PDB file of C-alpha atoms in Angstrom:
ATOM      1  CA  MET A   1      95.167  91.684  90.423  1.00  0.00           C
ATOM      2  CA  ARG A   2      91.984  93.268  92.783  1.00  0.00           C
ATOM      3  CA  HIS A   3      91.647  91.585  96.279  1.00  0.00           C
ATOM      4  CA  LEU A   4      87.719  90.602  96.893  1.00  0.00           C
ATOM      5  CA  TYR A   5      85.851  91.037 100.276  1.00  0.00           C
ATOM      6  CA  ARG A   6      82.497  89.204 100.491  1.00  0.00           C
ATOM      7  CA  CYS A   7      80.898  91.777 103.150  1.00  0.00           C
ATOM      8  CA  PRO A   8      77.426  90.516 105.273  1.00  0.00           C
ATOM      9  CA  LEU A   9      75.227  93.475 105.248  1.00  0.00           C
ATOM     10  CA  ARG A  10      73.953  93.961 108.752  1.00  0.00           C
ATOM     11  CA  TRP A  11      69.608  95.073 109.999  1.00  0.00           C
ATOM     12  CA  ALA A  12      71.845  97.799 112.388  1.00  0.00           C
ATOM     13  CA  ASP A  13      73.314  98.926 108.934  1.00  0.00           C
ATOM     14  CA  MET A  14      69.946 100.729 107.863  1.00  0.00           C
ATOM     15  CA  ASP A  15      68.468 104.057 108.550  1.00  0.00           C
ATOM     16  CA  ALA A  16      65.759 105.602 108.500  1.00  0.00           C
ATOM     17  CA  TYR A  17      65.023 105.842 105.368  1.00  0.00           C
ATOM     18  CA  GLY A  18      64.854 101.723 104.742  1.00  0.00           C
ATOM     19  CA  HIS A  19      69.185 101.756 103.048  1.00  0.00           C
ATOM     20  CA  VAL A  20      72.109 101.091 104.289  1.00  0.00           C
ATOM     21  CA  ASN A  21      73.569 104.235 106.004  1.00  0.00           C
ATOM     22  CA  ASN A  22      76.232 106.603 104.360  1.00  0.00           C
ATOM     23  CA  VAL A  23      78.302 105.953 107.765  1.00  0.00           C
ATOM     24  CA  VAL A  24      78.446 102.062 107.620  1.00  0.00           C
ATOM     25  CA  PHE A  25      79.986 102.053 104.055  1.00  0.00           C
ATOM     26  CA  LEU A  26      83.462 103.253 105.890  1.00  0.00           C
ATOM     27  CA  ARG A  27      82.625  99.833 108.091  1.00  0.00           C
ATOM     28  CA  TYR A  28      82.538  97.735 105.115  1.00  0.00           C
ATOM     29  CA  LEU A  29      85.394  99.570 103.976  1.00  0.00           C
ATOM     30  CA  GLU A  30      87.775  99.028 106.801  1.00  0.00           C
ATOM     31  CA  GLU A  31      86.868  94.927 106.632  1.00  0.00           C
ATOM     32  CA  ALA A  32      87.820  94.887 103.354  1.00  0.00           C
ATOM     33  CA  ARG A  33      90.979  96.451 104.046  1.00  0.00           C
ATOM     34  CA  ILE A  34      91.621  94.669 107.183  1.00  0.00           C
ATOM     35  CA  ASP A  35      91.234  90.817 105.194  1.00  0.00           C
ATOM     36  CA  PHE A  36      93.455  92.890 102.959  1.00  0.00           C
ATOM     37  CA  LEU A  37      96.455  93.615 105.243  1.00  0.00           C
ATOM     38  CA  PHE A  38      96.088  91.491 107.913  1.00  0.00           C
ATOM     39  CA  ARG A  39      95.961  88.085 106.628  1.00  0.00           C
ATOM     40  CA  PRO A  40      97.650  85.514 107.431  1.00  0.00           C
ATOM     41  CA  GLU A  41     101.374  85.272 104.870  1.00  0.00           C
ATOM     42  CA  LYS A  42     100.967  89.143 104.271  1.00  0.00           C
ATOM     43  CA  ASP A  43     100.920  91.435 107.622  1.00  0.00           C
ATOM     44  CA  PHE A  44     101.786  95.126 108.048  1.00  0.00           C
ATOM     45  CA  LYS A  45     102.738  94.102 111.556  1.00  0.00           C
ATOM     46  CA  GLN A  46     104.588  97.430 112.437  1.00  0.00           C
ATOM     47  CA  GLY A  47     100.913  98.956 112.125  1.00  0.00           C
ATOM     48  CA  SER A  48      99.920 101.881 109.888  1.00  0.00           C
ATOM     49  CA  VAL A  49      96.696 103.705 110.062  1.00  0.00           C
ATOM     50  CA  VAL A  50      94.302 105.556 108.055  1.00  0.00           C
ATOM     51  CA  ALA A  51      95.219 109.185 107.033  1.00  0.00           C
ATOM     52  CA  ARG A  52      92.419 110.095 104.116  1.00  0.00           C
ATOM     53  CA  HIS A  53      89.494 109.027 103.337  1.00  0.00           C
ATOM     54  CA  GLU A  54      87.720 109.520  99.671  1.00  0.00           C
ATOM     55  CA  ILE A  55      83.498 108.101  98.691  1.00  0.00           C
ATOM     56  CA  ASP A  56      81.494 108.631  96.157  1.00  0.00           C
ATOM     57  CA  TYR A  57      78.099 107.418  96.462  1.00  0.00           C
ATOM     58  CA  LYS A  58      76.541 106.149  93.301  1.00  0.00           C
ATOM     59  CA  ARG A  59      73.737 104.329  94.550  1.00  0.00           C
ATOM     60  CA  GLN A  60      71.762 102.850  97.515  1.00  0.00           C
ATOM     61  CA  LEU A  61      72.280  99.374  98.896  1.00  0.00           C
ATOM     62  CA  VAL A  62      69.023  98.152 100.405  1.00  0.00           C
ATOM     63  CA  HIS A  63      69.117  95.820 103.417  1.00  0.00           C
ATOM     64  CA  ARG A  64      69.475  91.856 102.389  1.00  0.00           C
ATOM     65  CA  GLN A  65      70.823  88.604 103.905  1.00  0.00           C
ATOM     66  CA  THR A  66      73.239  88.103 100.274  1.00  0.00           C
ATOM     67  CA  PRO A  67      76.844  89.653 101.232  1.00  0.00           C
ATOM     68  CA  VAL A  68      77.810  92.671  98.961  1.00  0.00           C
ATOM     69  CA  ASP A  69      80.861  92.674  96.877  1.00  0.00           C
ATOM     70  CA  ILE A  70      84.228  95.294  97.446  1.00  0.00           C
ATOM     71  CA  GLU A  71      86.875  94.982  95.614  1.00  0.00           C
ATOM     72  CA  LEU A  72      90.451  96.775  96.442  1.00  0.00           C
ATOM     73  CA  TRP A  73      93.115  97.499  94.671  1.00  0.00           C
ATOM     74  CA  VAL A  74      96.280  99.639  94.944  1.00  0.00           C
ATOM     75  CA  THR A  75      96.556 102.593  93.038  1.00  0.00           C
ATOM     76  CA  GLU A  76      99.501 104.808  94.670  1.00  0.00           C
ATOM     77  CA  ILE A  77     103.043 103.706  96.888  1.00  0.00           C
ATOM     78  CA  ARG A  78     105.729 106.070  98.230  1.00  0.00           C
ATOM     79  CA  ALA A  79     107.684 106.217 100.410  1.00  0.00           C
ATOM     80  CA  ALA A  80     105.631 106.159 103.446  1.00  0.00           C
ATOM     81  CA  SER A  81     102.168 106.231 101.971  1.00  0.00           C
ATOM     82  CA  PHE A  82      99.585 104.658  99.808  1.00  0.00           C
ATOM     83  CA  THR A  83      96.458 104.829  98.924  1.00  0.00           C
ATOM     84  CA  LEU A  84      93.885 101.801  98.316  1.00  0.00           C
ATOM     85  CA  SER A  85      91.329 101.896  96.307  1.00  0.00           C
ATOM     86  CA  TYR A  86      87.283 100.550  96.279  1.00  0.00           C
ATOM     87  CA  GLU A  87      83.761  99.714  94.855  1.00  0.00           C
ATOM     88  CA  VAL A  88      81.537  98.087  96.819  1.00  0.00           C
ATOM     89  CA  LYS A  89      78.809  96.276  94.221  1.00  0.00           C
ATOM     90  CA  ASP A  90      77.705  93.421  92.697  1.00  0.00           C
ATOM     91  CA  GLY A  91      78.809  92.401  89.276  1.00  0.00           C
ATOM     92  CA  ASP A  92      78.500  95.367  87.468  1.00  0.00           C
ATOM     93  CA  LEU A  93      75.989  97.717  89.967  1.00  0.00           C
ATOM     94  CA  VAL A  94      78.307 100.108  91.955  1.00  0.00           C
ATOM     95  CA  TYR A  95      77.473 101.709  95.042  1.00  0.00           C
ATOM     96  CA  VAL A  96      80.204 103.027  96.396  1.00  0.00           C
ATOM     97  CA  ARG A  97      83.494 104.354  94.578  1.00  0.00           C
ATOM     98  CA  ALA A  98      86.165 105.006  97.327  1.00  0.00           C
ATOM     99  CA  ALA A  99      89.930 105.720  98.116  1.00  0.00           C
ATOM    100  CA  THR A 100      92.157 105.582 102.346  1.00  0.00           C
ATOM    101  CA  VAL A 101      95.699 106.817 102.172  1.00  0.00           C
ATOM    102  CA  ILE A 102      96.901 104.268 104.541  1.00  0.00           C
ATOM    103  CA  VAL A 103     100.114 105.664 106.737  1.00  0.00           C
ATOM    104  CA  PRO A 104     102.841 102.973 107.829  1.00  0.00           C
ATOM    105  CA  PHE A 105     102.792 104.082 111.396  1.00  0.00           C
ATOM    106  CA  ASP A 106     105.537 103.119 114.090  1.00  0.00           C
ATOM    107  CA  PHE A 107     103.635 103.037 117.552  1.00  0.00           C
ATOM    108  CA  GLU A 108     106.722 102.725 120.060  1.00  0.00           C
ATOM    109  CA  ALA A 109     108.430 105.501 118.325  1.00  0.00           C
ATOM    110  CA  GLN A 110     104.681 107.809 117.690  1.00  0.00           C
ATOM    111  CA  ARG A 111     105.687 108.640 113.899  1.00  0.00           C
ATOM    112  CA  PRO A 112     105.001 107.189 110.809  1.00  0.00           C
ATOM    113  CA  ARG A 113     107.701 104.872 108.837  1.00  0.00           C
ATOM    114  CA  ARG A 114     108.631 103.852 105.574  1.00  0.00           C
ATOM    115  CA  ILE A 115     107.479 101.287 103.463  1.00  0.00           C
ATOM    116  CA  THR A 116     109.568  97.631 103.769  1.00  0.00           C
ATOM    117  CA  ALA A 117     110.591  96.289 100.703  1.00  0.00           C
ATOM    118  CA  GLU A 118     108.251  93.100 101.660  1.00  0.00           C
ATOM    119  CA  GLU A 119     105.181  95.634 102.258  1.00  0.00           C
ATOM    120  CA  ARG A 120     106.081  96.996  98.652  1.00  0.00           C
ATOM    121  CA  ALA A 121     106.513  93.790  96.944  1.00  0.00           C
ATOM    122  CA  PHE A 122     103.187  93.141  98.322  1.00  0.00           C
ATOM    123  CA  LEU A 123     101.559  96.007  97.714  1.00  0.00           C
ATOM    124  CA  LEU A 124     102.856  95.720  93.819  1.00  0.00           C
ATOM    125  CA  GLU A 125     100.943  92.704  93.297  1.00  0.00           C
ATOM    126  CA  TYR A 126      98.090  94.654  93.861  1.00  0.00           C
ATOM    127  CA  THR A 127      98.274  96.693  91.463  1.00  0.00           C
ATOM    128  CA  ASP A 128      96.497  98.423  88.290  1.00  0.00           C
ATOM    129  CA  ASP A 129      98.200 100.712  87.354  1.00  0.00           C
ATOM    130  CA  ALA A 130     102.072  99.868  85.857  1.00  0.00           C
ATOM    131  CA  GLY A 131     103.253 103.722  87.238  1.00  0.00           C
ATOM    132  CA  ALA A 132     101.666 103.308  91.228  1.00  0.00           C
ATOM    133  CA  ASP A 133     105.307 102.939  92.506  1.00  0.00           C
ATOM    134  CA  ALA A 134     106.170 106.025  90.989  1.00  0.00           C
ATOM    135  CA  GLY A 135     105.936 108.398  93.284  1.00  0.00           C
ATOM    136  CA  ALA A 136     108.307 106.072  95.268  1.00  0.00           C
ATOM    137  CA  GLU A 137     110.849 107.174  93.239  1.00  0.00           C
ATOM    138  CA  GLU A 138     110.318 111.297  93.181  1.00  0.00           C
ATOM    139  CA  GLU A 139     109.721 111.063  97.228  1.00  0.00           C
ATOM    140  CA  ALA A 140     112.415 109.298  97.771  1.00  0.00           C
ATOM    141  CA  VAL A 141     114.633 111.370  95.518  1.00  0.00           C
ATOM    142  CA  ALA A 142     113.386 114.884  97.190  1.00  0.00           C
ATOM    143  CA  ALA A 143     114.109 113.010 100.607  1.00  0.00           C
TER     144      ALA A 143
END
């Protein structure tokens, strides 16, 4: 299953060339990620941090009044991290493909923490790949 976020475009998102600036796409991904992770019924209350972004720009997105769709899903779950993948798109027209590695984080102890059983169950609902949880087993054996 994939999570869908309808992201509004802002006039200030454009650059001198008249299209959405490349850096702004990271803000769009952040908005989609927050919408996904911090819903009232499912929440990473214990905290998390971004460890890595990877982004591929496929085509220009020009400012308009209508929002752009961001589809988000889980592609990997490990013992102490998970990866979200995204497509910023209109129907079949893809502007950006991206991925973000998220590390659950204990802000009081100032260190990474393991994913809880509840968080893992939630993330598993949004995997497109049945093997997404395999990395956690390998990591648990190595620990």
